[in-house]
CSV table of C-alpha atoms in Angstrom, one decimal:
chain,number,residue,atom,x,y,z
M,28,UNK,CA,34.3,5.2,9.6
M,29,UNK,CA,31.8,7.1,8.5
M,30,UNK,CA,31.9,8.9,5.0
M,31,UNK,CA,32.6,12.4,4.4
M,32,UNK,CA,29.6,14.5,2.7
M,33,UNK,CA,30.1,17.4,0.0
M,34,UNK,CA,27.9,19.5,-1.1
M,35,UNK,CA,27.8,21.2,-4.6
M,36,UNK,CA,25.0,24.6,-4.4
M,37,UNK,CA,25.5,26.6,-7.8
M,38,UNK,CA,23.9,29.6,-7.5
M,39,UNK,CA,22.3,31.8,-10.0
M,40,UNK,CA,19.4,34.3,-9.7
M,41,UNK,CA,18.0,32.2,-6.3
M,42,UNK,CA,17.6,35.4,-4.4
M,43,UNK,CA,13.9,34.6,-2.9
M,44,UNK,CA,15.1,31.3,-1.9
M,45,UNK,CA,18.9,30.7,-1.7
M,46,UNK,CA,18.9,31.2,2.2
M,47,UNK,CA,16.2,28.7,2.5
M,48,UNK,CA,18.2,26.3,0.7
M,49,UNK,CA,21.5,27.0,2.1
M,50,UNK,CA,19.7,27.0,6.2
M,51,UNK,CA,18.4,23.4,5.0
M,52,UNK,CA,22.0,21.8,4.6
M,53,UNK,CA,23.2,23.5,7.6
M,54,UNK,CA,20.1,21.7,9.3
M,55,UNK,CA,21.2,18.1,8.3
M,56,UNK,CA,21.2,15.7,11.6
M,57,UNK,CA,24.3,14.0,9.5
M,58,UNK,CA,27.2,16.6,9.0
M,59,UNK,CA,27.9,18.1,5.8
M,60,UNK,CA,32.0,18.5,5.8
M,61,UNK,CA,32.6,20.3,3.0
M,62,UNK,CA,30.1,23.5,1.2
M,63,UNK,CA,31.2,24.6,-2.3
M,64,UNK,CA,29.1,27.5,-3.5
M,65,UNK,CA,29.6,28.6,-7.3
M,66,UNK,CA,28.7,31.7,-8.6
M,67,UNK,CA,27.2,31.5,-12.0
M,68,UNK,CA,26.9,35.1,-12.6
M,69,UNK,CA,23.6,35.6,-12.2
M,70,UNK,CA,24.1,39.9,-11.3
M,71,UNK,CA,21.5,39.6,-8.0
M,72,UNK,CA,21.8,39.1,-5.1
M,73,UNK,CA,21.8,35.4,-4.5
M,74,UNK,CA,25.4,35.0,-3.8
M,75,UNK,CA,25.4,37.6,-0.5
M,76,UNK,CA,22.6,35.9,0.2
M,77,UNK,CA,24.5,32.6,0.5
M,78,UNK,CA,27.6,34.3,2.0
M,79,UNK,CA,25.8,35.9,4.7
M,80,UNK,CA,23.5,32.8,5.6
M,81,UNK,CA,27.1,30.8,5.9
M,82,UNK,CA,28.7,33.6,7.8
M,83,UNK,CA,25.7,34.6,10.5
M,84,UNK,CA,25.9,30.8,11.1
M,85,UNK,CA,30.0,30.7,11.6
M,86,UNK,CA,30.2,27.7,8.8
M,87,UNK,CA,33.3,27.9,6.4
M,88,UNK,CA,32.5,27.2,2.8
M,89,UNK,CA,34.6,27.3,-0.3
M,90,UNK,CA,33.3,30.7,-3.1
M,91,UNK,CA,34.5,29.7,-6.9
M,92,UNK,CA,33.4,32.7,-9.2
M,93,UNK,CA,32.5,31.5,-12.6
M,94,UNK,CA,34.3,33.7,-15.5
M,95,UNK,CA,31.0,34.1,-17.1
M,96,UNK,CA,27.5,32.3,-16.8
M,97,UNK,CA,28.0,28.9,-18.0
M,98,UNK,CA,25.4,26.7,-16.9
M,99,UNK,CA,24.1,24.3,-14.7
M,100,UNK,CA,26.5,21.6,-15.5
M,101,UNK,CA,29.8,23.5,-15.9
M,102,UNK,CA,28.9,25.0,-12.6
M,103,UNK,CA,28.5,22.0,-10.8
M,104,UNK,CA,31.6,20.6,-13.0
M,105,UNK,CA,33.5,23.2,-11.7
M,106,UNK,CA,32.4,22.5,-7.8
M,107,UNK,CA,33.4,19.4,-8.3
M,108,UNK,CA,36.5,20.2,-8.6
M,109,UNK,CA,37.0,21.6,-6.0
M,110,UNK,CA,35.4,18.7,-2.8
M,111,UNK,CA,37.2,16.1,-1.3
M,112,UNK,CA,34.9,14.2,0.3
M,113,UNK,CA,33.9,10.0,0.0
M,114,UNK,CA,30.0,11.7,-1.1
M,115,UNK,CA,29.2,14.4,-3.2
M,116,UNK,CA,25.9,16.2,-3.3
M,117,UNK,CA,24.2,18.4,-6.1
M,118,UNK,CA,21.8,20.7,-4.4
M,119,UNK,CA,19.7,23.1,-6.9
M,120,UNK,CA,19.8,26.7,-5.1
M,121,UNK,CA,16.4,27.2,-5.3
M,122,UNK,CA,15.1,23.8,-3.7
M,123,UNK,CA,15.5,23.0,-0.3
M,124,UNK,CA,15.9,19.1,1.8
M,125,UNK,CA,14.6,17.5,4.9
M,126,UNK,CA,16.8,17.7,7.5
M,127,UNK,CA,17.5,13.6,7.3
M,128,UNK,CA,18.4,13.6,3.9
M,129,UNK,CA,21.3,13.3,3.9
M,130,UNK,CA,21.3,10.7,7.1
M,131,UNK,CA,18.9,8.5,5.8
M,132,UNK,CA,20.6,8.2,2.2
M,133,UNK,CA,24.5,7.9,3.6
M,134,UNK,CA,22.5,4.7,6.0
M,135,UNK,CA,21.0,3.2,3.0
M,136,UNK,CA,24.4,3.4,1.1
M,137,UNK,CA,25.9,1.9,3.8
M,138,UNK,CA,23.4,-1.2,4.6
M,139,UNK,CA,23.4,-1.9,0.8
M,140,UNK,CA,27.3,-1.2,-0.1
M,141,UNK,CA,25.7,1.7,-3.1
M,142,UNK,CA,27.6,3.7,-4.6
M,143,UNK,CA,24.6,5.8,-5.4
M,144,UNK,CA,21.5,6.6,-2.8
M,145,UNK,CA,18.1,8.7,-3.8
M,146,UNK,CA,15.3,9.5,-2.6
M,147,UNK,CA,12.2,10.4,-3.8
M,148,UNK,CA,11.0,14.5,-4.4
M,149,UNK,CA,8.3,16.7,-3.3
M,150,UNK,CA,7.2,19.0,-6.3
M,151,UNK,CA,5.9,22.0,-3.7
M,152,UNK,CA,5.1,25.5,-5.5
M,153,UNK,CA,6.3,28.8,-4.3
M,154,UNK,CA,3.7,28.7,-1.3
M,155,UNK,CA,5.3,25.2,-0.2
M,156,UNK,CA,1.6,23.5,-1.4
M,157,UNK,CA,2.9,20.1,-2.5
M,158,UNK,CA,1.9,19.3,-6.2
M,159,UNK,CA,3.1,16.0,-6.3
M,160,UNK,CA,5.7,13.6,-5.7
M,161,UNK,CA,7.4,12.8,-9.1
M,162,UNK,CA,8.6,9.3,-8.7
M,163,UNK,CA,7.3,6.4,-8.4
M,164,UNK,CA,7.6,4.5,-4.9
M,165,UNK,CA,11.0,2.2,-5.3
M,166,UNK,CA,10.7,-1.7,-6.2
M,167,UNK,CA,12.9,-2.3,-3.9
M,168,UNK,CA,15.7,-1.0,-1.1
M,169,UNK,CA,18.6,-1.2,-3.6
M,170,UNK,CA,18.5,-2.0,-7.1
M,171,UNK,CA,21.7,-2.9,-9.6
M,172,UNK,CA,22.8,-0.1,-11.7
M,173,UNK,CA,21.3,-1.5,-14.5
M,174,UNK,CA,18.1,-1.7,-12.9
M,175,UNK,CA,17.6,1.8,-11.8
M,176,UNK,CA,18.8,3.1,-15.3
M,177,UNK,CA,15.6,1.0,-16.4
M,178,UNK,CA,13.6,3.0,-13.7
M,179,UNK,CA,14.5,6.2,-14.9
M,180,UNK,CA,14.5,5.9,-18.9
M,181,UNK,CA,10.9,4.2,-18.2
M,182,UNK,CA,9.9,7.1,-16.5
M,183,UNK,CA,9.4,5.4,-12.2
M,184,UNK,CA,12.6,7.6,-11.3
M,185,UNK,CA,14.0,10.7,-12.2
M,186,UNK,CA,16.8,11.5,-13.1
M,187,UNK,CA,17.5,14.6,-10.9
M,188,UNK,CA,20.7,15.2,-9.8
M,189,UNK,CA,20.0,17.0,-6.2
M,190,UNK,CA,18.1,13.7,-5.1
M,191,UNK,CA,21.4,11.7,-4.8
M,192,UNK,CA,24.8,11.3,-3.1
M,193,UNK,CA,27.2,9.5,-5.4
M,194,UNK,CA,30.3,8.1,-3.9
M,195,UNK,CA,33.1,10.4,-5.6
M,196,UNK,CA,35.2,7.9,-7.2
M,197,UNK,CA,32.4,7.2,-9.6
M,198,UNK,CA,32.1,10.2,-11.2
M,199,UNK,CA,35.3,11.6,-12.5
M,200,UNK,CA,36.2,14.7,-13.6
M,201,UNK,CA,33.4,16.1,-15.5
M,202,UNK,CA,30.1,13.8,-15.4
M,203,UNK,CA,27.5,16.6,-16.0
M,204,UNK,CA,26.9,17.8,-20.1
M,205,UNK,CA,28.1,21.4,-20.1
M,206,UNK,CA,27.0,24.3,-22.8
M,207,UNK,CA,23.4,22.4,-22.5
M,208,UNK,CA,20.2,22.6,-20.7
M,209,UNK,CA,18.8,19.1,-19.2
M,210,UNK,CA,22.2,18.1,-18.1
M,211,UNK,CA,21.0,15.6,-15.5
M,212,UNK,CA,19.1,12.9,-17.7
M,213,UNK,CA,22.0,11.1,-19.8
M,214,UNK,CA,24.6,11.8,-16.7
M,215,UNK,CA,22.3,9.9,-14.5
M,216,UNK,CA,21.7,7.2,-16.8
M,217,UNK,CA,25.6,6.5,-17.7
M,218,UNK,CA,26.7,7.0,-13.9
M,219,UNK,CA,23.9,4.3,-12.6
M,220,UNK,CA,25.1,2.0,-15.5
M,221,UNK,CA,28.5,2.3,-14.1
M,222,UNK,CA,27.6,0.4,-10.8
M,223,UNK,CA,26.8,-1.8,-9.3
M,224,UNK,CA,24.3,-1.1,-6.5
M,225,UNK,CA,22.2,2.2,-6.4
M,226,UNK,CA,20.4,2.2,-2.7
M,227,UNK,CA,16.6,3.6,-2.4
M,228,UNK,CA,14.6,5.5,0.1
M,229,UNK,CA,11.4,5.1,-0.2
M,230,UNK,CA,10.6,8.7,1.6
M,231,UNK,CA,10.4,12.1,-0.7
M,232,UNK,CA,13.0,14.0,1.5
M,233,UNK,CA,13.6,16.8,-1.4
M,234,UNK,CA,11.8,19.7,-2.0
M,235,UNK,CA,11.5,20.7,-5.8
M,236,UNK,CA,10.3,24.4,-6.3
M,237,UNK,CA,8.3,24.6,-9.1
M,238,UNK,CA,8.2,27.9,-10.6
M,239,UNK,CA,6.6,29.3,-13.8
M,240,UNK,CA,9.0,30.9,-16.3
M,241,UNK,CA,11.3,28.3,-15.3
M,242,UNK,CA,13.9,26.2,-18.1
M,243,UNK,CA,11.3,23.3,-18.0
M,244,UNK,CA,7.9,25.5,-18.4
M,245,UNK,CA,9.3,28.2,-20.6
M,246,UNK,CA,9.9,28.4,-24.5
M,247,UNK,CA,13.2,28.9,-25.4
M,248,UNK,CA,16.4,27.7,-27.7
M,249,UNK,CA,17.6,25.4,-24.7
M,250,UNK,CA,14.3,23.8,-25.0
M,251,UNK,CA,15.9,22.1,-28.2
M,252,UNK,CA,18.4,20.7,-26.0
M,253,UNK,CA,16.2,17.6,-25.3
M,254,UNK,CA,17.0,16.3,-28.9
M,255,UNK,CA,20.5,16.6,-27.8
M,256,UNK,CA,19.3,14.6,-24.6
M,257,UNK,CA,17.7,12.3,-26.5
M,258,UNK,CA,20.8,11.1,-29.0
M,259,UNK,CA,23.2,11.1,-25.8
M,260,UNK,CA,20.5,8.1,-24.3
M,261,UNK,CA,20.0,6.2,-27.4
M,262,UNK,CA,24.0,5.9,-27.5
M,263,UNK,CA,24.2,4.6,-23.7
M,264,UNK,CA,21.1,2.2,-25.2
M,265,UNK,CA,23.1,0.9,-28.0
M,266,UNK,CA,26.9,0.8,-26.8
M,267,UNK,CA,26.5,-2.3,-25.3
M,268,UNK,CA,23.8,-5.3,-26.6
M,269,UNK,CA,20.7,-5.0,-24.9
M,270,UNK,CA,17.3,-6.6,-25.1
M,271,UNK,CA,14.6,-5.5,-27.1
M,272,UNK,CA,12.9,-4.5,-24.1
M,273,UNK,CA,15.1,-1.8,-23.7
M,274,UNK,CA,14.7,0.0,-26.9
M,275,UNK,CA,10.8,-0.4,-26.3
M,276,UNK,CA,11.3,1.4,-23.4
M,277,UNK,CA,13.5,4.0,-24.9
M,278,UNK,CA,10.9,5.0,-27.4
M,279,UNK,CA,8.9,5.2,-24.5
M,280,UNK,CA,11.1,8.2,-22.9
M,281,UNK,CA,11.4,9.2,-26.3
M,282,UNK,CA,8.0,10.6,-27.0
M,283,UNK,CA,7.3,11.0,-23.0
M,284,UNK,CA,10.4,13.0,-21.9
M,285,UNK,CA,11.2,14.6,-25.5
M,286,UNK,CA,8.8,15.2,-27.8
M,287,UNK,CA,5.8,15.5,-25.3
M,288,UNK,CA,7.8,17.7,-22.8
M,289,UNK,CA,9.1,19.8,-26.4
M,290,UNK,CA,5.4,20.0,-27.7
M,291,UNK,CA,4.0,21.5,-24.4
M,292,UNK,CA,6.2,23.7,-23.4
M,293,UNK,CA,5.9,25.2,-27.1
M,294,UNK,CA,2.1,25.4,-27.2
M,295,UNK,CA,1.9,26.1,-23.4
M,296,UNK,CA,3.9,29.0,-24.8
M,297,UNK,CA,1.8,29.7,-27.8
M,298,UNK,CA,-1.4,30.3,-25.3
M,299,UNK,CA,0.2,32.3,-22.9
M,300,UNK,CA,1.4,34.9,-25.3
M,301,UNK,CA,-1.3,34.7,-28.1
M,302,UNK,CA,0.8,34.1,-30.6
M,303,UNK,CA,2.9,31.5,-32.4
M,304,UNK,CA,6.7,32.4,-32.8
M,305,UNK,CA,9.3,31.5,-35.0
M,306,UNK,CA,10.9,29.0,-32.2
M,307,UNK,CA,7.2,27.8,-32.4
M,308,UNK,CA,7.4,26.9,-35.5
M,309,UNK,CA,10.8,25.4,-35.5
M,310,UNK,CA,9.8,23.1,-32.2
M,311,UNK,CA,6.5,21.8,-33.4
M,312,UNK,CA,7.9,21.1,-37.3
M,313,UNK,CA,10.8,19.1,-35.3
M,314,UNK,CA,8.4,16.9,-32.9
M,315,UNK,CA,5.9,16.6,-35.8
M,316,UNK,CA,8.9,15.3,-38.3
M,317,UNK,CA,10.0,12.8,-35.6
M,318,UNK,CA,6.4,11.3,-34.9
M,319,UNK,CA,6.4,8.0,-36.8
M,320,UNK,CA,3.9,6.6,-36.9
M,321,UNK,CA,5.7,2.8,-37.2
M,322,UNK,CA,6.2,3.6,-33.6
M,323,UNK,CA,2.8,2.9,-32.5
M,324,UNK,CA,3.3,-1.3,-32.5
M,325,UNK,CA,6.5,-0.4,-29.9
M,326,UNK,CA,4.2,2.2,-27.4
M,327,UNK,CA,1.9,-0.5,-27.4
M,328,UNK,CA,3.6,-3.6,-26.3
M,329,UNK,CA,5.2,-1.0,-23.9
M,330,UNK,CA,2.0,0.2,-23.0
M,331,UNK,CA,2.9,3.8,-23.4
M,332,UNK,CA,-0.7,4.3,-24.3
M,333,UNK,CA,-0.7,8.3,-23.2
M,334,UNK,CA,2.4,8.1,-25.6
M,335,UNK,CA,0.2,6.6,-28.2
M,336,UNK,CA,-2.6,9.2,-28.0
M,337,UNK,CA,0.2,11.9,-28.4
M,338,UNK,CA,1.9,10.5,-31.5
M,339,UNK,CA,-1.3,9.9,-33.2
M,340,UNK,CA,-3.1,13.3,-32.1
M,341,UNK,CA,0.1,15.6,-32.8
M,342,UNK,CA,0.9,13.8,-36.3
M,343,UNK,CA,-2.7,14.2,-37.9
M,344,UNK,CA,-4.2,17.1,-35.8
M,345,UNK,CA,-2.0,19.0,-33.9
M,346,UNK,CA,-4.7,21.9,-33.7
M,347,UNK,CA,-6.9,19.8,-31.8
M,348,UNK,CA,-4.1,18.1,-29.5
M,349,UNK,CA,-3.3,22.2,-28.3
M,350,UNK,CA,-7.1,22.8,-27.5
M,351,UNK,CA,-7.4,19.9,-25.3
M,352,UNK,CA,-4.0,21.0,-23.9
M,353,UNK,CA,-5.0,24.6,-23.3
M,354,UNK,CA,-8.3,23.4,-21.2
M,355,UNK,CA,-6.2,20.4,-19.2
């Protein structure tokens, strides 16, 4: 028989592009059973968007009003709740899918037994110019869990939630960090080291919106959330015995995904409003405590070499490191 397909939309302050989103799972050649849509209180009018794009096209759909705006994760959490279905699909309100996503993930599950599929993602900007596509292409048509937790803390795959299906049984009750920004990273990891198969397709079937002022190109507290991030992976790392390999490669997401990403968006920050802040201040001191340079033997024999660069510029000169950024 053919699984069942749910799909998660939590919905907060999308108005330009919730109906985009929403048309684009009602255009899937492989049919979505179930539609959760959970408001996160975002006071526009992205919900009536969604409503009215589900109604004009006579599709039922589940509404779960949040109390209050809680986040990514405890919306999704809360959608969760609430689907049935063998599949369950996280789609970001904003972003928008090929019409064969979720066809050509549920037939790669299936050839390779997965409990997890993905595909690959289309970074397009608000004019639908593609950027980039963030991953790497796969090793392979299906990896082990193990495996693609390797891919993502090395930095080949992402840990995006909206780019897979996950077969419901493996995710419990509450899999996504809630009261946090950058919920998806250490979910992702723990849920693909909890299987045994996670399927691949090699095609970038998801369209990412990048927009500026967004979570991951703006300053604020949440930004610290990445040290958060960052402790939740090293425990996954050490709860079981690992190689040394993999702690070389987790101070290779280390500086890459946390104290890079922290640094830029702070001095990204800095030059776009003349002026260092307080939160500024605090970010910076906090990458700039955590540089050691005893990691530079480890980024090498990982060759992190960008890493490397980043370490030794922001340690000694930060000044200079912003310049160069500023001018990129």
């Amino acid at each position: 028989m053919k699984p069942s397909v749910g799909v998660i939309i939590p919905v907060y302050r999308s108005a330009p592009y919730v109906r985009g989103c929403i048309e684009s799972v009602l255009a899937q050649t492989y049919p979505v059973d179930q539609i959760v849509i959970v408001d996160d209180c975002g006071d526009d009018d992205s919900v009536p968007v969604a409503r009215q794009t589900l109604d004009d096209a006579g599709r039922e759909f589940r509404l779960i009003r949040q109390p209050r705006n809680g986040g990514l994760g405890r919306a999704r959490n809360t959608g969760l709740a609430a689907v049935q279905t063998d599949l369950v699909w996280f789609l970001d309100s904003d972003d928008e899918a090929d019409a064969d996503f979720v066809a050509r993930i549920v037939a790669a599950m299936t050839a390779h037994d997965a409990q997890i599929g993905v595909t690959r993602t289309r970074r397009v900007d608000e004019n639908g110019v593609v950027l980039q596509i963030d991953e790497a292409s796969p090793p392979a048509a299906v990896l082990t869990g193990e495996q693609y937790a390797r891919e993502i803390l090395c930095g080949r795959a992402k840990a995006y939630a909206c780019t897979k299906l996950f077969r419901r049984e493996i995710l419990g009750e509450r899999p996504w960090a809630q009261d946090q920004a950058y919920e998806d990273f250490a979910t992702s990891v723990r849920l693909s080291l909890s299987v045994e198969r996670v399927a691949l397709v090699a095609e970038p079937l998801y369209r990412y919106l990048y927009r500026e002022g967004s979570l991951s190109t703006a300053l604020s507290p949440s930004t610290l959330d990445l040290f958060v991030v960052e402790d939740d992976v090293r425990q996954l790392i050490c709860a079981t015995t690992r190689d040394a390999g993999w702690w070389r490669d987790f101070v290779g997401f280390r500086y890459r995904e946390v104290l890079t990403s922290v640094a830029h968006v702070a001095m990204r920050s800095a030059h776009a409003s003349g002026h260092r802040s307080d939160l500024y201040r605090t970010a910076l001191t906090r990458v700039r405590d955590d540089i050691s340079l005893g990691d530079l033997p480890t980024l090498w024999a990982g060759k992190y070499l960008r890493e490397m660069i980043f370490a030794v510029l922001v340690k000694l000169v930060p000044g200079l490191y912003s310049a160069v950024l500023r001018w990129r």
